[in-house]
Each structure stands twice: as structure tokens, then as C-alpha cells.
Short mmCIF file of C-alpha atoms in Angstrom, two decimals:
data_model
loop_
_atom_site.label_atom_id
_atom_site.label_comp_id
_atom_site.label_asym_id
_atom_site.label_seq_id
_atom_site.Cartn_x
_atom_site.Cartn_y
_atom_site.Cartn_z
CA UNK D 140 -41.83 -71.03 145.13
CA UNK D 141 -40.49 -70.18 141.93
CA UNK D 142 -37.44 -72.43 140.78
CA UNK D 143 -34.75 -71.21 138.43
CA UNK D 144 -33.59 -75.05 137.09
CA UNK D 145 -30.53 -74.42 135.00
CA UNK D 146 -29.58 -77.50 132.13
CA UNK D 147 -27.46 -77.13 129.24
CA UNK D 148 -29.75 -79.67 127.48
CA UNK D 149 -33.06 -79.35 127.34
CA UNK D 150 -33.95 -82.81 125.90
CA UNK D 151 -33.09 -86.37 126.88
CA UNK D 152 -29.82 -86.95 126.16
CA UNK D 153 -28.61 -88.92 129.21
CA UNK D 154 -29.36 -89.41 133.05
CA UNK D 155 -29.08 -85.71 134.06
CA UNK D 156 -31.42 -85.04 131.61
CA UNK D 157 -33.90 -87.65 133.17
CA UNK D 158 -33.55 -86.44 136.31
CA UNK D 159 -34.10 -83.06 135.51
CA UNK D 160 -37.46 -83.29 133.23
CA UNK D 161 -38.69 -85.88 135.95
CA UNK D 162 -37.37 -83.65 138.99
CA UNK D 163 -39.44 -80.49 136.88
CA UNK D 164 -42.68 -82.83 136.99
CA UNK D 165 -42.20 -83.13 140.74
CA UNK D 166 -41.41 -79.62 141.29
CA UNK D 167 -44.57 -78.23 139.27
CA UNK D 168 -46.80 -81.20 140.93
CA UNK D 169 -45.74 -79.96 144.04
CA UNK D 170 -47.53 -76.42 143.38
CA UNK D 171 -43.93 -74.78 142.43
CA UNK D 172 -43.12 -72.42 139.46
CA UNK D 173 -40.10 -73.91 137.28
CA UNK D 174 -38.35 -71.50 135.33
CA UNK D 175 -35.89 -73.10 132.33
CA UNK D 176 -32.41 -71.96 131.30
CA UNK D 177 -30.69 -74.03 129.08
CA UNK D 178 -29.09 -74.10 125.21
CA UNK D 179 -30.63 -73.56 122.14
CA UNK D 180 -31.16 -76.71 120.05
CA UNK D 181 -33.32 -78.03 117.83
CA UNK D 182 -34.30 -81.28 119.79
CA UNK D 183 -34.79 -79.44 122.84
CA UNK D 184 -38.79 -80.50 124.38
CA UNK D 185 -40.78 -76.92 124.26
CA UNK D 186 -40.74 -73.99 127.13
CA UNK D 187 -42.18 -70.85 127.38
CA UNK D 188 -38.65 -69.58 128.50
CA UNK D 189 -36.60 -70.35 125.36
CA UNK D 190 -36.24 -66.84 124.60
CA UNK D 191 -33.85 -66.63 127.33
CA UNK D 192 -31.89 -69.72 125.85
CA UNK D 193 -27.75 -69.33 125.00
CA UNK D 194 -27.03 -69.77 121.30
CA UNK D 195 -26.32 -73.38 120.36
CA UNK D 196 -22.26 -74.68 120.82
CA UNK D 197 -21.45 -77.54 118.78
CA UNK D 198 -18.25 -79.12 119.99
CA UNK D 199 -18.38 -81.52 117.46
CA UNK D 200 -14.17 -80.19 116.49
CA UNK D 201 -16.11 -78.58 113.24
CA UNK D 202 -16.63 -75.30 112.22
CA UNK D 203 -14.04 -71.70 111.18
CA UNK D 204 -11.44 -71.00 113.17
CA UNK D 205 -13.09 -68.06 114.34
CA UNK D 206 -16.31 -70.10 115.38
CA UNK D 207 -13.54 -72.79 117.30
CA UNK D 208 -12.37 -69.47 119.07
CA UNK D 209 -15.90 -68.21 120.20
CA UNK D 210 -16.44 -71.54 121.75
CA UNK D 211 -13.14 -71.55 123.52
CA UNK D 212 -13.47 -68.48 124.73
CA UNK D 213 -17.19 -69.39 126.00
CA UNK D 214 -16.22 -72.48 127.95
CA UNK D 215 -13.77 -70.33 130.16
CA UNK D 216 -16.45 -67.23 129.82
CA UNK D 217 -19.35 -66.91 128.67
CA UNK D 218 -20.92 -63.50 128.14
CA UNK D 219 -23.56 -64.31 126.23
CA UNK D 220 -25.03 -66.64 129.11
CA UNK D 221 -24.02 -63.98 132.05
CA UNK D 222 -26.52 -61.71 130.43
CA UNK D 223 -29.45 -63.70 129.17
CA UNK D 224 -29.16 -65.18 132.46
CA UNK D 225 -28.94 -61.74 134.38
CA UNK D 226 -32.13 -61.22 131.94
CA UNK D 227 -34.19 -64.23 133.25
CA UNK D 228 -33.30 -63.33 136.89
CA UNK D 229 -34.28 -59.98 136.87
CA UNK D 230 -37.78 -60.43 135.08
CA UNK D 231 -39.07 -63.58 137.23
CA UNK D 232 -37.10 -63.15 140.51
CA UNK D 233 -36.55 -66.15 141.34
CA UNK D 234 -36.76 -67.63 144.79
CA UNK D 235 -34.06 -70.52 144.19
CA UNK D 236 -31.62 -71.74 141.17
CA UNK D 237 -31.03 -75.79 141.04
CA UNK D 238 -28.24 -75.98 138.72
CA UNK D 239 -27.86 -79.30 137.00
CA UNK D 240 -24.64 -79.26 134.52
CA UNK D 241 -23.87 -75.86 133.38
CA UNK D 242 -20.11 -76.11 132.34
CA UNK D 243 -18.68 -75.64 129.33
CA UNK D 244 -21.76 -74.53 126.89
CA UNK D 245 -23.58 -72.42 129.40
CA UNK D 246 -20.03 -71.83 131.85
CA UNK D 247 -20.21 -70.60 135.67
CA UNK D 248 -20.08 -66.92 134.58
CA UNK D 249 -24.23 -67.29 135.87
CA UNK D 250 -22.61 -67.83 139.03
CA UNK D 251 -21.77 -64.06 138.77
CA UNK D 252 -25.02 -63.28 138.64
CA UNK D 253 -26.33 -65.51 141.11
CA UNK D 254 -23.68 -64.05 143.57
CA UNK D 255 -24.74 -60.41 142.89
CA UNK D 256 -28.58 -61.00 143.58
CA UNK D 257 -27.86 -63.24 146.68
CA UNK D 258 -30.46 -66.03 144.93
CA UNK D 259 -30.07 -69.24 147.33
CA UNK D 260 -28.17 -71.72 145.11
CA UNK D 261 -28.37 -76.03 144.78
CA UNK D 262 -26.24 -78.07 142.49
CA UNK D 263 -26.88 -81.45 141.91
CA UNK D 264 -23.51 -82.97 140.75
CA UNK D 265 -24.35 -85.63 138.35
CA UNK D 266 -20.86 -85.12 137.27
CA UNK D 267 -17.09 -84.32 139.08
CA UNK D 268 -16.47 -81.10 136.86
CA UNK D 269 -16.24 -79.36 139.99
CA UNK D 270 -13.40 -80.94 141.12
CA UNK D 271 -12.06 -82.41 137.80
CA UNK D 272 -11.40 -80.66 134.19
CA UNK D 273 -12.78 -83.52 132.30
CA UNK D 274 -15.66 -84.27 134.75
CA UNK D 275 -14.92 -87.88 134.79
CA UNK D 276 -11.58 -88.48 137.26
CA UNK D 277 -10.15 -90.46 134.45
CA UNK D 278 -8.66 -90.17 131.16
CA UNK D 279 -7.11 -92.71 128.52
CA UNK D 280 -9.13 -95.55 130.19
CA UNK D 281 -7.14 -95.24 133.67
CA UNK D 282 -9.02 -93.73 136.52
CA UNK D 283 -6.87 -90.51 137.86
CA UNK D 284 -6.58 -88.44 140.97
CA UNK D 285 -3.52 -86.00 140.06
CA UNK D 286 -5.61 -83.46 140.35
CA UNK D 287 -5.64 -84.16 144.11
CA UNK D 288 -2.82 -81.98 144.88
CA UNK D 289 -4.80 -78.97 143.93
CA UNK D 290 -2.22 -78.63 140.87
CA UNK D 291 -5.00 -77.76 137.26
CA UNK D 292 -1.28 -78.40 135.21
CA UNK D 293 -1.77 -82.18 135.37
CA UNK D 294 -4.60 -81.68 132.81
CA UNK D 295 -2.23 -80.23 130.20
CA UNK D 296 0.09 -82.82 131.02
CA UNK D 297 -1.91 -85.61 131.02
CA UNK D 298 -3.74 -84.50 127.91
CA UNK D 299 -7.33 -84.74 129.88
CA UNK D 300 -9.55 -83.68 127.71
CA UNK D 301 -10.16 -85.76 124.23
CA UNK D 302 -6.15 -86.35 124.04
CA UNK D 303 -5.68 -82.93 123.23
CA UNK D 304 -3.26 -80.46 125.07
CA UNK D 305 -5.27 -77.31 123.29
CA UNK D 306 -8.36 -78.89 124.64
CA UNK D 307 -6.78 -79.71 127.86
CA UNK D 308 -5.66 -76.01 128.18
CA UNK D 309 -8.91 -74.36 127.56
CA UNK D 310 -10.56 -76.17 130.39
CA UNK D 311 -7.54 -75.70 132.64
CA UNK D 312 -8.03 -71.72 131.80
CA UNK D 313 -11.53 -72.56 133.19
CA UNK D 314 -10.73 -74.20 136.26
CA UNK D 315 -8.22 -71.26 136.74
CA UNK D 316 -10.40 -68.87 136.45
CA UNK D 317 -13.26 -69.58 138.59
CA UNK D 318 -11.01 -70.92 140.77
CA UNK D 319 -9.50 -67.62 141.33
CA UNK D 320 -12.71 -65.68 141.25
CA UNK D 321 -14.33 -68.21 143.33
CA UNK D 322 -17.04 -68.69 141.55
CA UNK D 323 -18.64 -71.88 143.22
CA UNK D 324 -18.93 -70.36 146.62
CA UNK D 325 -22.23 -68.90 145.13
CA UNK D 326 -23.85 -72.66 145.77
CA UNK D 327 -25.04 -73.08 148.85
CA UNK D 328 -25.37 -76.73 148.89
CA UNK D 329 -23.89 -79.29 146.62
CA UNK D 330 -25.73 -82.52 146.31
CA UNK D 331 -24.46 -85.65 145.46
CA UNK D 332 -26.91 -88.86 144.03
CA UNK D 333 -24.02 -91.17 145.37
CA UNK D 334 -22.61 -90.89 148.61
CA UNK D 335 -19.21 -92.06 146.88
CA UNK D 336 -19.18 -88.78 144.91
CA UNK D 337 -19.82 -87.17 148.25
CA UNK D 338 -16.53 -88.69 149.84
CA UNK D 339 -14.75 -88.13 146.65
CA UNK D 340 -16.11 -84.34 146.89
CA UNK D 341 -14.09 -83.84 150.18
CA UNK D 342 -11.42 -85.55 149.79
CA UNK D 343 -10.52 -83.20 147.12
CA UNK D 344 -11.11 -80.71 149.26
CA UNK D 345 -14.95 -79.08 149.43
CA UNK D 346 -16.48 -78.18 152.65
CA UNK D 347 -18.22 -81.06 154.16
CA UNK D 348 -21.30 -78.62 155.48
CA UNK D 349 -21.78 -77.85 151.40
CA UNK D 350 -22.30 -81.53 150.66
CA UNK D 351 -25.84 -83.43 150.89
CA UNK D 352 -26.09 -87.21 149.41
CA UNK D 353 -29.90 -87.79 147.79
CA UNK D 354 -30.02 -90.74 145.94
CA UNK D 355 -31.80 -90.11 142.31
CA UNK D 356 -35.03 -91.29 141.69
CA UNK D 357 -37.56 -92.79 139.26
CA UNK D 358 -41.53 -92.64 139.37
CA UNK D 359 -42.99 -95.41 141.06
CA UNK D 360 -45.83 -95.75 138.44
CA UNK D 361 -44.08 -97.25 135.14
CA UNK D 362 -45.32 -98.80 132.02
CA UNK D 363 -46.49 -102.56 132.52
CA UNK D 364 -43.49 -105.38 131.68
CA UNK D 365 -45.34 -107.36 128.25
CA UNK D 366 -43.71 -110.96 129.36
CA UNK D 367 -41.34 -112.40 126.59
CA UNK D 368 -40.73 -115.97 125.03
CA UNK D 369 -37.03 -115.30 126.33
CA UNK D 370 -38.16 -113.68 129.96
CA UNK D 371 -35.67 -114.35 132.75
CA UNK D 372 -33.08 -115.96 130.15
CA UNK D 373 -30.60 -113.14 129.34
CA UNK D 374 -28.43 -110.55 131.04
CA UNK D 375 -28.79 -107.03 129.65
CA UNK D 376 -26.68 -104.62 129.41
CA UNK D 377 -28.04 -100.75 128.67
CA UNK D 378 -26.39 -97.76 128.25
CA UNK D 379 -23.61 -96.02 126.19
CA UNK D 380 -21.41 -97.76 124.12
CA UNK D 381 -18.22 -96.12 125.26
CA UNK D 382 -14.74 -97.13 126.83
CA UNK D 383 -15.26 -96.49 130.13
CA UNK D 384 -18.45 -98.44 130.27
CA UNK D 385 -16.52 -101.75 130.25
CA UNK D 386 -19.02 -103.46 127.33
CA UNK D 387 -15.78 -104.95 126.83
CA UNK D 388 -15.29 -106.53 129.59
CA UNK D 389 -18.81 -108.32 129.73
CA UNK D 390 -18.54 -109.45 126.16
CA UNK D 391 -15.31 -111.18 127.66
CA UNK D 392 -16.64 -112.28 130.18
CA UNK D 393 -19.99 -114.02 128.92
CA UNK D 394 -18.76 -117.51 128.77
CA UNK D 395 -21.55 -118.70 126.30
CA UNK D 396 -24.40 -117.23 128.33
CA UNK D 397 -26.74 -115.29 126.80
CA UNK D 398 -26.28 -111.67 126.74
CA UNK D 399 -28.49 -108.47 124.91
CA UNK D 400 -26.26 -104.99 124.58
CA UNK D 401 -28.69 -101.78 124.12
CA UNK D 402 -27.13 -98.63 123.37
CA UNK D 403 -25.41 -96.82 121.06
CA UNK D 404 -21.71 -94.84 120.91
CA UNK D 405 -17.96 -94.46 120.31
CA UNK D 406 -17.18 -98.16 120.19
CA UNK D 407 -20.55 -99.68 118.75
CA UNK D 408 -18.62 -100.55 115.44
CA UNK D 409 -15.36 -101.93 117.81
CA UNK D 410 -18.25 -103.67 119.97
CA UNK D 411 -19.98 -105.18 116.63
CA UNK D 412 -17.02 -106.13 115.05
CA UNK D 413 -15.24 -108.38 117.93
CA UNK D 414 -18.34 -110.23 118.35
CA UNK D 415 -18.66 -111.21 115.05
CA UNK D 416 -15.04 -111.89 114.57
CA UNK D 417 -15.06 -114.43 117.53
CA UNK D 418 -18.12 -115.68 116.65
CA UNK D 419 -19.89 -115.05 119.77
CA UNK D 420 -23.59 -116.02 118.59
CA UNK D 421 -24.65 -115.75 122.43
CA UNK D 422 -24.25 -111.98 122.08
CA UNK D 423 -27.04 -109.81 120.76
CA UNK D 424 -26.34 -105.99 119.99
CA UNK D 425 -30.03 -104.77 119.67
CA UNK D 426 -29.08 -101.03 119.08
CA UNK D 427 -30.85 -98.07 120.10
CA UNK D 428 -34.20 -98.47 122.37
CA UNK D 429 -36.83 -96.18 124.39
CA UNK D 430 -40.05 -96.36 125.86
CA UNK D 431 -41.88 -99.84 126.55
CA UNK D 432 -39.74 -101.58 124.20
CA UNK D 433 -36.74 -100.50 126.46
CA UNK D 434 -38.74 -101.19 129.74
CA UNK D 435 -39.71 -104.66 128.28
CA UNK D 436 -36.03 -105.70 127.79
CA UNK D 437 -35.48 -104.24 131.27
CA UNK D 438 -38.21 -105.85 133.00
CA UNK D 439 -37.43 -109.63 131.26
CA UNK D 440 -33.96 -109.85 131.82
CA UNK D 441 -32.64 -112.35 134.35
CA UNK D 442 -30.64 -109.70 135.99
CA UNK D 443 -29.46 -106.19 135.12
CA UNK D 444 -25.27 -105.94 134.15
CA UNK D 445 -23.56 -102.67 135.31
CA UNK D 446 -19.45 -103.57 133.84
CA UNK D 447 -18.45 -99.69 134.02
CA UNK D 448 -14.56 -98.74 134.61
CA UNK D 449 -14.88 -95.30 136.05
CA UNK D 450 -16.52 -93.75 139.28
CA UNK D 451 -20.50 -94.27 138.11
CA UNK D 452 -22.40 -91.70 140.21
CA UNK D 453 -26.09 -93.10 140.89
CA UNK D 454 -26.91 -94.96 137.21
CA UNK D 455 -30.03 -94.96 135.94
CA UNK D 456 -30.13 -97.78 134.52
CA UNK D 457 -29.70 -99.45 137.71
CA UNK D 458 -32.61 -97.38 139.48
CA UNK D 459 -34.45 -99.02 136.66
CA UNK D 460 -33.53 -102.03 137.30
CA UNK D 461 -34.45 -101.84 140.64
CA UNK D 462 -37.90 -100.61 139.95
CA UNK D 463 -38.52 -103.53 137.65
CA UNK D 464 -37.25 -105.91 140.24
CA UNK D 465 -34.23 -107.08 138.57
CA UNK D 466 -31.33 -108.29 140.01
CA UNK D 467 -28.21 -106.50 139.22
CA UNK D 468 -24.48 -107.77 138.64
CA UNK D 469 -22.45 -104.59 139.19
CA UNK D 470 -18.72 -103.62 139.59
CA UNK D 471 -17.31 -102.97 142.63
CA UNK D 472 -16.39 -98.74 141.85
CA UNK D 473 -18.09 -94.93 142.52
CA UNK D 474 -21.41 -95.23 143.09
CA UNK D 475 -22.46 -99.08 142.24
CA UNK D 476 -22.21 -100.85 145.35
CA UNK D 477 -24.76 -98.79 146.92
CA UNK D 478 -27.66 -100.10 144.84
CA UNK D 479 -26.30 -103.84 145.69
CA UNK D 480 -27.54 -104.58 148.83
CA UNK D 481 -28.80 -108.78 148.94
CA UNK D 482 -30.14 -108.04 145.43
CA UNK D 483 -27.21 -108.81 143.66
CA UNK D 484 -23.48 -109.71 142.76
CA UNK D 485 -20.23 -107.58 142.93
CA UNK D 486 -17.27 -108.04 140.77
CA UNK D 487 -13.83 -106.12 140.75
CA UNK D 488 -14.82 -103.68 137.97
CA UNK D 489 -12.25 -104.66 135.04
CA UNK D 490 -11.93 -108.18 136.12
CA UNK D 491 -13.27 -110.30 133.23
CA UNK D 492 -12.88 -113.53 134.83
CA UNK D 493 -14.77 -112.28 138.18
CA UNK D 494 -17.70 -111.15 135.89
CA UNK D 495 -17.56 -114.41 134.33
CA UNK D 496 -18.21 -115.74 137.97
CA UNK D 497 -20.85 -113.56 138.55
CA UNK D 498 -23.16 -114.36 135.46
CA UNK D 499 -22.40 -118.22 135.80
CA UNK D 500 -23.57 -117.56 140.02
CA UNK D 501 -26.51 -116.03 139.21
CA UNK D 502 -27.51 -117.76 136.22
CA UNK D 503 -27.49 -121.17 138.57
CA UNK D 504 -29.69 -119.80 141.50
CA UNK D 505 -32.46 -121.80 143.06
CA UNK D 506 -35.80 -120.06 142.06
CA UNK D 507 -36.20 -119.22 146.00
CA UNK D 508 -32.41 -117.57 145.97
CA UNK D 509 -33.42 -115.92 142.66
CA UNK D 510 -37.41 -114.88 143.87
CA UNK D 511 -35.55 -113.22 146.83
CA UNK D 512 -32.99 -110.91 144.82
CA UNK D 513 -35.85 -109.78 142.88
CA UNK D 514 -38.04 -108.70 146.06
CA UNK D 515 -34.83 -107.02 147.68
CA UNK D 516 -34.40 -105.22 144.56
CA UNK D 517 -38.27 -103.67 144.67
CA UNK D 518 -37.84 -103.21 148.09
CA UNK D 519 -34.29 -100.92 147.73
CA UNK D 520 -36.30 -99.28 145.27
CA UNK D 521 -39.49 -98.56 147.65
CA UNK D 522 -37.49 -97.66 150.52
CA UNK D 523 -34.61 -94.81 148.96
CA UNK D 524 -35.66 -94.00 145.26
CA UNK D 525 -39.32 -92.95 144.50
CA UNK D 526 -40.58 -89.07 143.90
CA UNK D 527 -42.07 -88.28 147.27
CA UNK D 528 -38.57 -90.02 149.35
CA UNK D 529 -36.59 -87.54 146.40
CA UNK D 530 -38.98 -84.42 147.34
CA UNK D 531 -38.82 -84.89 150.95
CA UNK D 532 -35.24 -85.14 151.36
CA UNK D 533 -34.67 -82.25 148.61
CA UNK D 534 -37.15 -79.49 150.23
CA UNK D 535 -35.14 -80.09 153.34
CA UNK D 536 -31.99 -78.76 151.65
CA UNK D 537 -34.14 -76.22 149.75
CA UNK D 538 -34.99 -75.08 152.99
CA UNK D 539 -31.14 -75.25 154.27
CA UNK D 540 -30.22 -72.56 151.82
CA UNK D 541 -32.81 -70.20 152.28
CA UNK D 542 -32.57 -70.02 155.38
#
């Protein structure tokens, strides 16, 4: 079958971005054609399709004021991607489009083209753009459900996007739009990797029939774990340095235990500064990693420390974690408690004196207690995350819109 996978990045730059170079693998090892669409850019990883590629859109606030009005003008409607994409459809015919994300630097006008050649449509929602202007349900570090009311003005309102009410309005002209045109009924299914974002999905008001919950997933073969001098004696956090994270909230909440921070972002200088300000010597900020060095951190950690304060979808880092048979402390929102299941610790996400708990809990197990969290951990992994549990459960819907 040939695939038409659609990603605005075409290099790692986060989890969607794992999934969908890992989910290619699969795909191709399966026997199946995958076809690439995604945006120009000069860390993208090579494909034979990059012809077909939308010029680059840098959203970085920089740039003329006629180059700030191309890309406003692109996130509501993009031309340019309608007709490269109308371009790649027409000269490989594809059987099925996955869409990954798409918004904003590629846009749904491709869902104009998938509509007028009837091409069976899947969207994996790694995000909640679909039913939220600033994918994330939350703004100004609160989490927020105006939107609820099937009202796009709260965005403006509620300055959404990057504190901005010009911001705010361009992506509630994009809601608007596709909302009216009904763009979205092109996808046939919609799948979730958290069966909270599934929920969330319908209670905002999509068609239960459209929605499928498939866990993400992580090949079973990875690197060997090189055993450290410190293995089993620190809690690790991974991940993006960024407010809704809640980094904050663990280096709070360490009470003198020892903690490693890997990651880079928006508050890595806020991060750097308060632990050095309250002398917190137990805290180490090791910066960007990748690779085995990452996997070794991962795999000699005493347990694995998800603090976030917005709706996670199905983290990564956790599925990581779970590979490598770590324990994970996790808060108790989105996605998270369904990768704690006798393998771990729950806390109310925010609560700094709950996570405190947690470490101290964990950190005081009997070796049995603590052997056992690490086997449930492998075993959650074995039984709902690896490639062929992934492909099984995705031809199935593959096969759902086809039909």
C-alpha cells in the first residue's frame, strides 16, 4: 500500500517526530510505500520527495512585515501547500494519507485536496489543535476549557496564543474557517495515543465512531544500559524545559534527594538560576542529551519523574522509561496515569509537597517492593507499546477507512 504520511517537520524535534520516523520504519518494514510531505528545512533527515516540500515558515516573530503577513495568511490558508500537495497526490496516487501535525506551517487547506480525490484519511492527534487554537487546552500556566462552548472568541479574549491578541486572532480566523468549510470531516478516523485525549476529543464534541485510542510505541530492541557509579541513586527528569512541564515543581519538591534535569528550553536560565540561588547542590542540570548517553541516564535512574501541568498525551519519555524498566513518579493529569499501573507513584500534578512524598516513598522501598515496580514497568511495556502491538492495532483502522 502506498502511504501518504504528512509532518510539518521532517527531523526530530519532539515526540511526534519520533513517532513518525519510527512509525515510517514500521510502515516500509511491513512491505508498504511511504510517501513524505512535510516543510522545507535545513535539518530535515533526507527523502526522495522533498521536491514536493512547502517553503520553510519561521515563526520565530522575525522577519518584514510583508514576510509576517505571508505567514499569517498561510496559517489560516495555505496555497502554496494545497498545490504541492495536490502535486504529490496526483503523481503517486496514494492509497492512504496518515496526517501527523499539519497546522499552522503546512494548514488543513490539504484537506481540500484530500476531500476532492476521496483518499481514505488517519490523523494521529499528538496534539488538541483540533479542538483547541493553541493545541494545548491551556494558556498562561492555567489549564482551560472555554472553548467548550463551541465559542473560537475566548481565544482573542483570553490572549491564547503567545499572549498576543494578533496572534490569538490569526488562529481564531483558522479555526473559523475550516470550521465553516468543514474541513476535518475529510479524516476518517482520528486516533488518539491516550485514551484521555480520546474522552477529551468528545467531550468537546467529535463523533465518537471517528475516535480510535492506540497507545504510541517504541522498538523493543534498544541500545544496551552501560551501568553507572551512581545507578539506581537519582530521579531524572527529561524533556523540555518549559512552564507547563512543572520542572518547577520537582526542583521544589526534591527535599535533598538527588535529582538530574535533561533538556533544554524557555526556562533553562529561570531553572539554572533558582537552583543556584538556593543552593540546591542535590540538583544537577546536565543540558542537552541523545543517543546512548540519553538511554544510559534513562536506564540508571532510580525511577523516571513525569511533574507536567497540562493534559500530557502519551509521553515519550515515559514509554522509555518503561522499556528500560524504570519506575515512574507521574502526575495525576491527561494522559499519565495510564502508564502507572503497580509500576509507580501518582501525585496531584502541581502539588509540590505530594511530589515531595512521592520521591521520599520510593526512594525508601524494600529492594523486593522496588525489583517489582521495575518488572511491572517491562511488562506494561511488553504487553501495550512495542512495533508489532502498534502495527496490529493501526492496520485495523487502516482497514476501517478504506473500507
Amino acid at each position: 500500500m502506498k502511504i501518504l504520511m504528512v509532518n510539518k517537520f521532517h527531523y526530530i524535534k519532539g515526540g511526534s517526530e519520533t513517532y513518525y520516523f519510527a512509525l515510517k520504519r514500521l510502515l516500509e518494514a511491513k512491505g508498504h510505500t511511504v510517501i513524505d510531505f512535510s516543510m522545507e528545512d535545513e535539518r530535515n533527515f533526507p527523502s526522495e520527495y522533498s521536491s514536493y516540500f512547502v517553503r520553510n515558515a519561521d515563526y520565530s516573530g522575525g522577519g518584514s512585515a510583508l514576510e509576517k503577513l505571508r505567514i499569517a495568511k498561510n496559517i489560516i490558508y495555505s496555497g502554496e501547500a494545497k498545490r504541492k500537495f495536490k502535486k504529490i497526490v496526483e503523481d503517486f496516487r496514494p492509497d492512504l494519507v496518515h496526517l501527523q501535525i499539519f497546522q499552522h506551517q503546512i494548514s488543513p487547506s490539504i484537506l481540500d485536496v484530500i476531500k476532492k480525490y476521496k483518499i481514505p484519511t488517519v490523523y494521529t492527534a499528538h496534539d488538541l489543535k483540533m479542538i483547541c487554537l493553541n493545541y494545548k487546552l491551556m494558556h498562561h500556566g492555567k489549564i482551560c476549557e472555554d472553548c467548550k462552548d463551541g465559542k473560537l472568541r475566548h481565544c482573542v479574549k483570553n490572549r491564547c496564543v503567545k499572549n498576543s491578541k494578533a496572534k490569538s486572532l490569526i488562529n481564531l480566523c483558522e479555526g473559523a474557517l475550516h470550521r465553516f468549510k468543514k474541513s476535518y470531516d475529510a479524516i476518517g478516523a482520528i486516533i488518539t495515543p491516550s485514551s484521555f485525549y480520546r474522552e477529551k476529543f468528545i467531550e468537546f464534541g467529535v463523533e465518537p465512531d471517528r475516535l480510535v485510542h492506540i497507545p504510541n510505541f517504541l522498538d523493543s530492541d534498544l541500545p544496551t544500559v552501560n551501568r553507572s557509579a551512581d545507578s539506581e541513586s537519582y530521579f531524572l527528569y527529561f524533556g523540555r524545559l518549559s512552564e507547563e512541564k512543572g520542572v518547577m515543581t520537582l526542583i521544589r519538591a526534591s527535599a535533598g534527594l538527588p535529582i538530574y534535569i535533561v533538556g533544554t528550553g524557555p526556562l533553562e536560565k529561570e531553572l539554572g538560576d533558582y537552583i543556584k540561588n538556593n543552593n540546591l547542590t542535590n540538583i544537577k542540570m546536565l543540558g542537552f542529551k541523545s543517543g546512548q548517553e540519553l538511554y544510559d541516564l534513562v536506564g540508571n535512574a532510580k525511577a523516571v519523574v513525569l511533574p507536567s501541568e497540562w493534559y500530557e498525551n502519551g509521553p515519550y519519555s515515559a514509554i522509555e522509561a518503561l522499556a528500560l524498566s524504570r519506575p515512574i513518579i507521574g502526575a495525576d493529569i491527561g494522559g499519565i496515569p495510564e502508564l502507572i499501573r503497580g509500576n509507580g507513584l501518582l501525585f496531584q500534578s502541581g502539588n509540590a509537597e505530594e511530589l515531595g512524598g512521592c520521591l521520599k516513598k520510593l526512594y525508601a522501598l524494600s529492594p523486593e517492593e522496588y525489583a517489582q515496580m521495575k518488572n511491572n514497568s517491562r511488562r506494561l511495556f511488553s504487553e501495550e507499546y512495542t512495533p508489532e502491538i502498534h502495527y496490529k492495532k493501526l492496520s485495523e483502522v487502516y482497514r476501517m477507512v478504506r473500507k
